[in-house]
């Protein structure tokens, strides 16, 4: 992995986009140039063949007319003289006079006389030579030597060399190839320069900036003085980096505030625990003294009723102190395997009298396969009891309480749901109901739901609330399933 990374960090690595684009463009330009070069070469070759064929045809026509004239005027003896006369004509390699069976009768190259030669090809080309046949037809002047029976006396065959023309073609091809190669090299250099200027440099700057941003330096910026998509990409990166920098500053601020808030909560918890401890002992003494006084009074004495109310308020204060201690210094949970349906059944048996008193109907649902959770049995009962009492307090004129236990969608957790048809929770207060000392009731302490949330989180779970004012509330507790540790 390290070797691959170091290899690809080179600016000439094939994995780089600029190198790929340059190679692709160079390859396309090279293929186009080579294709054009072959097209030009093929065209010029055809042109040379056509030109040389036309020149050979013109030359052969002139020589044919001359030879026919000499043959008709001077006979066989004049033929030899005429052949010698045309020797040295430009590009004329050989000139043959054939009989009707293509046997050589006269030739510039006398070694060819007496041989039989094949007919030339349809286009007349034979390698670097052009062979052209012209028939010799009998005329009146020929009757004295050949008689009247023969209409075809033979052939004139002209062999014209194209060696010089092909030499010129090869020189032209070489110069054309050199010119194409130089042009291709210049174009490639221009392409490399343009790509490096317009793409590779901006991409390198962007890559370096992204590496710095990945390392946590969100203050990095890239130049935006590039047009097109690269400029837009640079602007988008700068915008993203700016937002990340703002978000990090906001997170740091929130983190500092959170730490400060936690410190204040810790101090407040310690102070609350200390105050609760100091209040608890005097409350116990006050309750004991009132009970002693109450025993000395007749039952029908008005003062006895007053003392009973005082005892009730002392009990309420003692409960508040207990809640405060539970939140400030929660007891360490004793983990075991807990069945939520059984726990729910026990808690509901406790609140059943209150349900009947408030005319609240009960609906339960734990028929699904729910695994045991690893939890503190007493704290699970405390959670469910607090939620049920909270729902009952929201339904003073009656309603419906629903308690359900089911597995989570992925089966990894157990879900406990408590819902009611009470007054509901205002939307602006939903985010605050789990905060310590926050309450919507005049007689509430604001610690019940805070204690519930703290217990649930200590068990690795979470609690959510869904409510609409006037339409009740639903609390959903999710606890991880599993055997006891």
XYZ file of N, CA, C and O in Angstrom, residues 262-364:
412
model
N -21.884 21.099 32.144
C -21.673 19.863 32.911
C -21.016 20.162 34.249
O -21.374 19.562 35.275
N -20.053 21.076 34.211
C -19.410 21.437 35.481
C -20.429 22.028 36.457
O -20.422 21.720 37.658
N -21.317 22.897 35.916
C -22.337 23.494 36.785
C -23.305 22.428 37.302
O -23.722 22.468 38.470
N -23.647 21.459 36.423
C -24.553 20.395 36.857
C -23.912 19.538 37.945
O -24.584 19.122 38.903
N -22.619 19.259 37.766
C -21.934 18.458 38.788
C -21.933 19.200 40.126
O -22.234 18.620 41.186
N -21.604 20.472 40.042
C -21.599 21.268 41.280
C -22.997 21.339 41.882
O -23.171 21.219 43.111
N -24.003 21.544 40.990
C -25.374 21.605 41.474
C -25.809 20.278 42.079
O -26.495 20.237 43.113
N -25.384 19.178 41.442
C -25.736 17.862 41.977
C -25.135 17.634 43.349
O -25.801 17.130 44.264
N -23.859 18.019 43.489
C -23.213 17.861 44.785
C -23.900 18.726 45.848
O -24.136 18.284 46.984
N -24.229 19.967 45.442
C -24.900 20.847 46.387
C -26.281 20.312 46.747
O -26.681 20.323 47.927
N -27.011 19.814 45.707
C -28.344 19.278 45.967
C -28.277 18.071 46.890
O -29.103 17.900 47.801
N -27.294 17.195 46.647
C -27.163 16.017 47.494
C -26.839 16.416 48.933
O -27.377 15.840 49.894
N -25.962 17.415 49.058
C -25.614 17.858 50.406
C -26.820 18.469 51.119
O -27.098 18.163 52.293
N -27.584 19.317 50.368
C -28.774 19.924 50.967
C -29.824 18.882 51.311
O -30.471 18.945 52.365
N -30.013 17.913 50.397
C -30.999 16.870 50.655
C -30.647 16.080 51.906
O -31.514 15.725 52.713
N -29.344 15.794 52.049
C -28.922 15.041 53.223
C -29.167 15.860 54.497
O -29.598 15.320 55.526
N -28.885 17.176 54.409
C -29.081 18.025 55.580
C -30.574 18.195 55.908
O -30.958 18.333 57.060
N -31.413 18.185 54.878
C -32.857 18.359 55.103
C -33.492 17.068 55.567
O -34.432 17.062 56.382
N -32.989 15.940 55.123
C -33.636 14.661 55.381
C -33.690 14.344 56.880
O -34.724 13.900 57.402
N -32.570 14.554 57.557
C -32.532 14.219 58.987
C -33.492 15.071 59.819
O -34.246 14.532 60.643
N -33.522 16.399 59.631
C -34.510 17.187 60.377
C -35.940 16.788 60.055
O -36.805 16.804 60.934
N -36.216 16.437 58.792
C -37.571 16.016 58.427
C -37.979 14.765 59.198
O -39.130 14.641 59.651
N -37.037 13.840 59.342
C -37.344 12.617 60.090
C -37.654 12.953 61.548
O -38.598 12.409 62.160
N -36.873 13.892 62.137
C -37.136 14.301 63.527
C -38.475 15.012 63.666
O -39.224 14.787 64.636
N -38.801 15.867 62.688
C -40.078 16.585 62.730
C -41.238 15.606 62.643
O -42.234 15.698 63.392
N -41.122 14.615 61.736
C -42.197 13.639 61.580
C -42.393 12.832 62.865
O -43.527 12.584 63.306
N -41.279 12.440 63.500
C -41.385 11.653 64.735
C -42.024 12.488 65.849
O -42.882 12.000 66.618
N -41.629 13.785 65.966
C -42.192 14.640 67.022
C -43.678 14.865 66.805
O -44.478 14.842 67.764
N -44.104 15.058 65.587
C -45.524 15.281 65.307
C -46.334 14.033 65.627
O -47.456 14.100 66.168
N -45.759 12.870 65.297
C -46.479 11.627 65.600
C -46.662 11.461 67.111
O -47.717 10.992 67.581
N -45.647 11.854 67.898
C -45.762 11.776 69.374
C -46.856 12.725 69.858
O -47.703 12.375 70.714
N -46.860 13.954 69.316
C -47.897 14.919 69.701
C -49.291 14.438 69.309
O -50.271 14.614 70.055
N -49.372 13.805 68.144
C -50.692 13.378 67.641
C -51.272 12.262 68.506
O -52.494 12.171 68.687
N -50.378 11.437 69.085
C -50.880 10.339 69.931
C -51.543 10.884 71.202
O -52.394 10.241 71.810
N -51.104 12.077 71.650
C -51.645 12.643 72.896
C -52.952 13.397 72.679
O -53.556 13.892 73.645
N -53.398 13.520 71.425
C -54.628 14.259 71.140
C -55.753 13.299 70.781
O -55.509 12.268 70.130
N -56.963 13.647 71.189
C -58.096 12.818 70.795
C -58.257 12.853 69.278
O -57.893 13.817 68.608
N -58.842 11.798 68.700
C -59.017 11.692 67.253
C -59.893 12.795 66.703
O -59.687 13.273 65.588
N -60.917 13.233 67.543
C -61.836 14.259 67.038
C -61.305 15.663 67.246
O -61.935 16.635 66.820
N -60.113 15.807 67.824
C -59.544 17.129 68.067
C -59.088 17.738 66.727
O -58.426 17.089 65.917
N -59.475 19.035 66.534
C -59.103 19.733 65.281
C -57.592 19.769 65.104
O -57.080 19.705 63.990
N -56.862 19.885 66.196
C -55.404 19.933 66.094
C -54.837 18.630 65.531
O -53.787 18.618 64.890
N -55.552 17.520 65.790
C -55.106 16.239 65.235
C -55.165 16.260 63.709
O -54.267 15.756 63.018
N -56.226 16.870 63.141
C -56.325 16.981 61.672
C -55.204 17.851 61.113
O -54.641 17.574 60.043
N -54.874 18.928 61.840
C -53.789 19.813 61.396
C -52.471 19.058 61.380
O -51.671 19.159 60.435
N -52.225 18.277 62.442
C -50.968 17.513 62.506
C -50.906 16.457 61.399
O -49.832 16.174 60.859
N -52.075 15.874 61.075
C -52.102 14.893 59.973
C -51.701 15.549 58.656
O -50.938 14.978 57.868
N -52.185 16.767 58.380
C -51.813 17.480 57.155
C -50.329 17.828 57.162
O -49.646 17.752 56.124
N -49.816 18.209 58.368
C -48.387 18.493 58.458
C -47.571 17.252 58.129
O -46.561 17.304 57.412
N -47.992 16.086 58.659
C -47.283 14.823 58.357
C -47.305 14.523 56.855
O -46.332 14.029 56.284
N -48.464 14.818 56.205
C -48.565 14.564 54.758
C -47.601 15.453 53.978
O -46.938 15.004 53.033
N -47.467 16.713 54.363
C -46.552 17.610 53.685
C -45.101 17.219 53.952
O -44.234 17.343 53.074
N -44.822 16.746 55.190
C -43.475 16.260 55.507
C -43.132 15.062 54.634
O -42.011 14.929 54.112
N -44.129 14.154 54.443
C -43.901 12.987 53.585
C -43.621 13.417 52.136
O -42.769 12.850 51.447
N -44.374 14.450 51.679
C -44.135 14.938 50.314
C -42.733 15.539 50.182
O -42.031 15.309 49.206
N -42.322 16.316 51.188
C -40.970 16.872 51.167
C -39.915 15.765 51.194
O -38.882 15.850 50.520
N -40.188 14.723 51.978
C -39.240 13.611 52.074
C -39.113 12.899 50.727
O -38.023 12.495 50.312
N -40.247 12.776 50.023
C -40.216 12.148 48.695
C -39.416 13.000 47.722
O -38.649 12.476 46.904
N -39.610 14.315 47.792
C -38.841 15.210 46.921
C -37.351 15.089 47.193
O -36.525 15.069 46.263
N -37.003 15.003 48.490
C -35.596 14.841 48.858
C -35.060 13.524 48.321
O -33.927 13.450 47.813
N -35.869 12.443 48.412
C -35.439 11.142 47.876
C -35.186 11.221 46.368
O -34.207 10.666 45.852
N -36.107 11.899 45.658
C -35.921 12.057 44.205
C -34.661 12.841 43.890
O -33.921 12.532 42.943
N -34.421 13.876 44.672
C -33.232 14.690 44.452
C -31.971 13.877 44.676
O -31.005 13.951 43.901
N -31.966 13.054 45.706
C -30.804 12.186 45.960
C -30.650 11.135 44.863
O -29.537 10.803 44.465
N -31.779 10.602 44.383
C -31.717 9.590 43.315
C -31.106 10.171 42.056
O -30.373 9.487 41.332
N -31.427 11.448 41.769
C -30.871 12.051 40.556
C -29.411 12.460 40.748
O -28.574 12.281 39.869
N -29.097 13.025 41.919
C -27.735 13.516 42.153
C -26.755 12.381 42.380
O -25.626 12.421 41.884
N -27.181 11.362 43.114
C -26.300 10.221 43.405
C -27.069 8.922 43.163
O -27.519 8.257 44.091
N -27.269 8.578 41.880
C -28.044 7.364 41.581
C -27.309 6.127 42.075
O -26.081 6.044 42.028
N -28.092 5.176 42.534
C -27.502 3.914 43.013
C -26.973 3.118 41.839
O -27.530 3.143 40.743
N -25.867 2.408 42.052
C -25.298 1.580 40.995
C -26.260 0.446 40.668
O -26.755 -0.239 41.573
N -26.590 0.234 39.380
C -27.547 -0.815 39.030
C -26.980 -2.200 39.289
O -25.786 -2.454 39.098
N -27.859 -3.092 39.731
C -27.507 -4.509 39.918
C -28.075 -5.263 38.726
O -29.293 -5.480 38.625
N -27.213 -5.638 37.811
C -27.668 -6.188 36.551
C -28.106 -7.644 36.689
O -27.478 -8.432 37.404
N -29.165 -7.957 35.971
C -29.646 -9.337 35.896
C -30.494 -9.447 34.629
O -30.736 -8.461 33.930
N -30.947 -10.651 34.337
C -31.800 -10.851 33.170
C -33.232 -10.506 33.560
O -33.821 -11.137 34.440
N -33.798 -9.481 32.904
C -35.104 -8.954 33.278
C -36.085 -9.159 32.130
O -35.779 -8.836 30.974
N -37.260 -9.680 32.443
C -38.335 -9.820 31.465
C -39.222 -8.583 31.543
O -39.885 -8.343 32.557
N -39.242 -7.786 30.491
C -40.034 -6.557 30.493
C -41.538 -6.823 30.588
O -42.247 -6.079 31.278
N -42.094 -7.856 29.929
C -43.532 -8.112 30.103
C -43.911 -8.409 31.553
O -44.926 -7.924 32.054
N -43.080 -9.216 32.254
C -43.371 -9.528 33.662
C -43.248 -8.273 34.517
O -44.069 -8.040 35.432
N -42.229 -7.454 34.229
C -42.069 -6.204 34.989
C -43.265 -5.289 34.771
O -43.786 -4.678 35.723
N -43.710 -5.175 33.531
C -44.862 -4.330 33.227
C -46.112 -4.817 33.939
O -46.913 -4.019 34.465
N -46.292 -6.139 33.999
C -47.478 -6.690 34.671
C -47.473 -6.347 36.156
O -48.518 -5.993 36.735
N -46.295 -6.426 36.805
C -46.214 -6.103 38.228
C -46.510 -4.635 38.466
O -47.244 -4.273 39.404
N -45.960 -3.751 37.660
C -46.177 -2.314 37.862
C -47.645 -1.960 37.631
O -48.237 -1.160 38.371
N -48.255 -2.534 36.598
C -49.653 -2.208 36.294
C -50.591 -2.686 37.409
O -51.636 -2.080 37.645
N -50.213 -3.769 38.107
C -51.043 -4.219 39.234
C -51.010 -3.186 40.372
O -51.959 -3.078 41.149
N -49.897 -2.430 40.460
C -49.781 -1.403 41.502
C -50.659 -0.202 41.173
O -51.316 0.377 42.049
N -50.680 0.211 39.892
C -51.422 1.422 39.522
C -52.876 1.131 39.159
O -53.628 2.059 38.855
N -53.264 -0.146 39.208
C -54.635 -0.494 38.794
C -55.700 0.239 39.613
O -56.690 0.745 39.050
N -55.549 0.347 40.946
C -56.571 1.094 41.703
C -56.697 2.545 41.241
O -57.797 3.092 41.148
N -55.568 3.187 40.955
C -55.612 4.564 40.489
C -56.282 4.664 39.116
O -56.974 5.643 38.816
N -56.081 3.639 38.288
C -56.734 3.621 36.971
C -58.251 3.611 37.127
O -58.973 4.359 36.450
N -58.750 2.758 38.040
C -60.195 2.677 38.259
C -60.730 3.972 38.856
O -61.799 4.456 38.475
N -59.951 4.558 39.753
C -60.384 5.788 40.405
C -60.539 6.922 39.392
O -61.464 7.736 39.502
N -59.602 6.995 38.366
C -59.660 8.079 37.390
C -60.453 7.711 36.141
O -60.494 8.486 35.180
N -61.072 6.512 36.161
C -61.842 6.063 34.998
C -60.962 5.996 33.739
O -61.329 6.476 32.666
N -59.794 5.394 33.892
C -58.842 5.235 32.785
C -58.824 3.761 32.380
O -58.592 2.883 33.230
N -59.060 3.489 31.097
C -59.017 2.108 30.600
C -57.572 1.721 30.296
O -56.739 2.570 29.968
N -57.302 0.432 30.410
C -55.936 -0.075 30.216
C -55.898 -0.994 29.006
O -56.761 -1.858 28.840
N -54.871 -0.805 28.185
C -54.652 -1.665 27.003
C -53.200 -2.122 27.027
O -52.287 -1.297 27.138
N -52.974 -3.424 26.956
C -51.613 -3.976 26.986
C -51.342 -4.796 25.738
O -52.257 -5.352 25.136
